[in-house]
């Protein structure tokens, strides 16, 4: 795409992250860009590629599923074999037969004047012909350099042809190529009939089915193994990718193949989370996890149990890219993986405070000005009398700490919390003055115990509020943050880095060169552009996709308002829990669709509800979306949403209630704080802070 | 692949003032929408038998539809426009036919071309009118609502081969709708992609506007070199057809064989849609080539302002 290559004084700059999808790689690039899982046995072991039990690999867009499956495909095995393809296949223990479901154009196999039973038969036969060609191609690929003798080839083709035709003579010397051609002709006949039915649904639908379901799928590997000694112990693994392109009825056929599989053959199915429509078979039986198949939730495994390895893996992927572009030493890229932060400007801890001290005089600090306005508008003493000007000044002066804007912000938080609890603000201000710590010998003002406690829990959120006060953007910086933001989807990390590179080049920087740090602003823009792209790209297709997107936007707004309220109740908030059974059906559907589209991530083991003790499902906003609403990347606190709140956020028919629902929630976080907190369960996650 | 010279095909233009002198034709069809460039042309054109077609996807109520109009249902199974052609064959055969493509929903225009060809009507005129501007410039929405599916267009379904995708091609005739471009690219993830844009554009500023929109689909498009960006004048269908012809010839030469599977996706200017259709029907029928389309539930019925000029294309299938 334009913008990934530019020249500067005769020097060509190429974006090392221009390619973010495995589909854009050639088979050779699949091999050269391969980074294995950082554990013994690598990915092969991790997903159990040799296991005879079929696997369903579920994951969002960008998990690396296609790269993984293609790595084990025959065409890549042939490259990895470096002249000994058969040896590579034997070493891998599998012959990978890779197919993409999109290639079948499966939506044609419905309607068109035919009933569902007819389509079921035609589709099954068509799929078998497709897989037959794929398996023959895979076999041809690996035997290209290791020619098999004519008699062996003829014996194989004869055995396969007898599955389809009655008049097979043993003396026929058919090559694999000729057989493949013949099977393609059978497929083409079906294509013509199916295509013709689109425009002429009333004419006869003439498809002759020559083989029973599964006969070719299992018969071809069997025929090959019967005549090729080297492949007798090799598992013929059908790698069926993009399974979400099949309807429920079509998936049932593949499920039947999985259920009826024979020794020597297995399946690995790659599918997006929203794309698993059924585990039923054509006979109505249900394939079960742990029995007929194993399910492998790739992105969840990355971020739940294997976080450390995921981080390492991502670092190596990045280092590998940089090495291939000559930006780091290719022979040592794995060692360099731990030093990637050297390429990024990382803001120091007191960045925002220093900025405020230099630019905003003490009497114009926004948080104190706001506190004063709140006190003027809503401040009352115990008798209900409005606070006097002197009293207001006394309170704001107590909070003031010119040299430490962050501690000043914390002081306002403590005062707001006291206000929420119904305490006397004048007394609270006096106590604040009594607890003030004088600067040390280096003139540094350190936090007192109360401030330290708040800092431990709300540091990130109050820093974010300070940034807003100073009209500074929220910065997201450094490789660790970007890996966290990828949230189990390595492709998202590559897109972040790709966009950062572009912004850096746009601003005249020399990104990813040793000794050059990419400025914060370039990182921020790259991350924000990626967040916007992800928000659009993850939208499910169709009308419900719009509902999901609008709902996630409302959720993001909800979290943003809570984060930037006067008294946020949860730290690093971007998660919620709820009892979904009490929410509307539409709300539940939209939540689940958002989760299957990776816009929401369901947290394993959920959240225990305080009163009942029951575990409720818990979700967090995909971390990559955080920049859209100035939210944190870390996930700590969670808010428990009532069913009304969930409905207002997720149910499109109740979205008009969102503003009022939000205001009810915010009333507890902004002056005059409504009534004091009445139900603990509504504020799950709030921390006891030494009142 | 045989030689082709689509520039031999006839094209001419007429100003709004000259519309009444164009043609005349015996029978004239136009797809009704709310734009001046569609309604003015219908009123001015000289034809003894004129009829409005109403696309269901525009969401017109019965009271909005002009008298004598015929509604074309959205469903493509079977395509309603094909039924319309078959029912009106006697009316069309042997007469000078003109179709105004300006207001047509793109896949229906393609099916119309197929239906006419396979009914023996292989020569006719097609009109297209340039707008002064799009109503919201680069923010103009041409689909109203999301894309609901990406499927082959009836009549343009190929016989596809293989599953090694390294030599598959997807050629997108790109316009303003980045969601359609994204969905099309996602449906053919592994294909090598070419993007055909209208340059020169209908109006000078429209090229920049389309580039801004196409950029929003850049992740879905993926990594494409400069050589994978193609250009053809936005109001020249035959230039688009020629570009497609030359591209496939070049790809065949580079690989030593024809591309394994070819997918075309015309979501750009209507003249390019016409060009894609003409090219397919003349050269790709019965091969491993399909036209795919990202269908939306509804389309915007007013997207432009003004009428600059009207192009007349003589189509031969």
Short mmCIF file of N, CA and C in Angstrom, two decimals, chain A residues 198-201, chain B residues 78-87 111-112 114-115:
data_model
loop_
_atom_site.label_atom_id
_atom_site.label_comp_id
_atom_site.label_asym_id
_atom_site.label_seq_id
_atom_site.Cartn_x
_atom_site.Cartn_y
_atom_site.Cartn_z
N UNK A 198 -28.88 -21.03 -10.80
CA UNK A 198 -29.10 -19.67 -10.28
C UNK A 198 -30.04 -18.91 -11.20
N UNK A 199 -29.91 -19.15 -12.51
CA UNK A 199 -30.69 -18.37 -13.46
C UNK A 199 -31.83 -19.18 -14.06
N UNK A 200 -31.80 -20.46 -13.87
CA UNK A 200 -32.86 -21.32 -14.42
C UNK A 200 -33.30 -22.33 -13.36
N UNK A 201 -33.92 -21.85 -12.28
CA UNK A 201 -34.24 -22.76 -11.17
C UNK A 201 -35.28 -23.81 -11.53
N UNK B 78 -34.29 -16.51 -7.92
CA UNK B 78 -33.55 -16.09 -9.11
C UNK B 78 -33.59 -14.57 -9.25
N UNK B 79 -32.73 -14.02 -10.09
CA UNK B 79 -32.69 -12.56 -10.21
C UNK B 79 -33.93 -12.02 -10.90
N UNK B 80 -34.54 -11.06 -10.27
CA UNK B 80 -35.80 -10.52 -10.77
C UNK B 80 -35.62 -9.80 -12.10
N UNK B 81 -34.47 -9.19 -12.28
CA UNK B 81 -34.27 -8.42 -13.50
C UNK B 81 -34.22 -9.36 -14.70
N UNK B 82 -33.79 -10.59 -14.47
CA UNK B 82 -33.77 -11.56 -15.57
C UNK B 82 -35.21 -11.88 -15.97
N UNK B 83 -36.04 -12.02 -14.98
CA UNK B 83 -37.47 -12.30 -15.24
C UNK B 83 -38.08 -11.14 -16.01
N UNK B 84 -37.71 -9.92 -15.65
CA UNK B 84 -38.22 -8.73 -16.33
C UNK B 84 -37.82 -8.77 -17.80
N UNK B 85 -36.58 -9.10 -18.08
CA UNK B 85 -36.11 -9.15 -19.47
C UNK B 85 -36.88 -10.22 -20.25
N UNK B 86 -37.04 -11.39 -19.63
CA UNK B 86 -37.74 -12.48 -20.33
C UNK B 86 -39.18 -12.12 -20.62
N UNK B 87 -39.80 -11.44 -19.65
CA UNK B 87 -41.22 -11.07 -19.85
C UNK B 87 -41.39 -9.96 -20.87
N UNK B 111 -26.53 -8.28 -14.02
CA UNK B 111 -27.46 -9.35 -14.42
C UNK B 111 -28.25 -8.93 -15.66
N UNK B 112 -28.59 -7.66 -15.75
CA UNK B 112 -29.29 -7.16 -16.93
C UNK B 112 -28.44 -7.41 -18.19
N UNK B 114 -26.13 -9.66 -18.64
CA UNK B 114 -26.13 -11.11 -18.90
C UNK B 114 -27.44 -11.53 -19.55
N UNK B 115 -28.56 -11.06 -18.99
CA UNK B 115 -29.88 -11.46 -19.49
C UNK B 115 -30.07 -11.02 -20.93
#
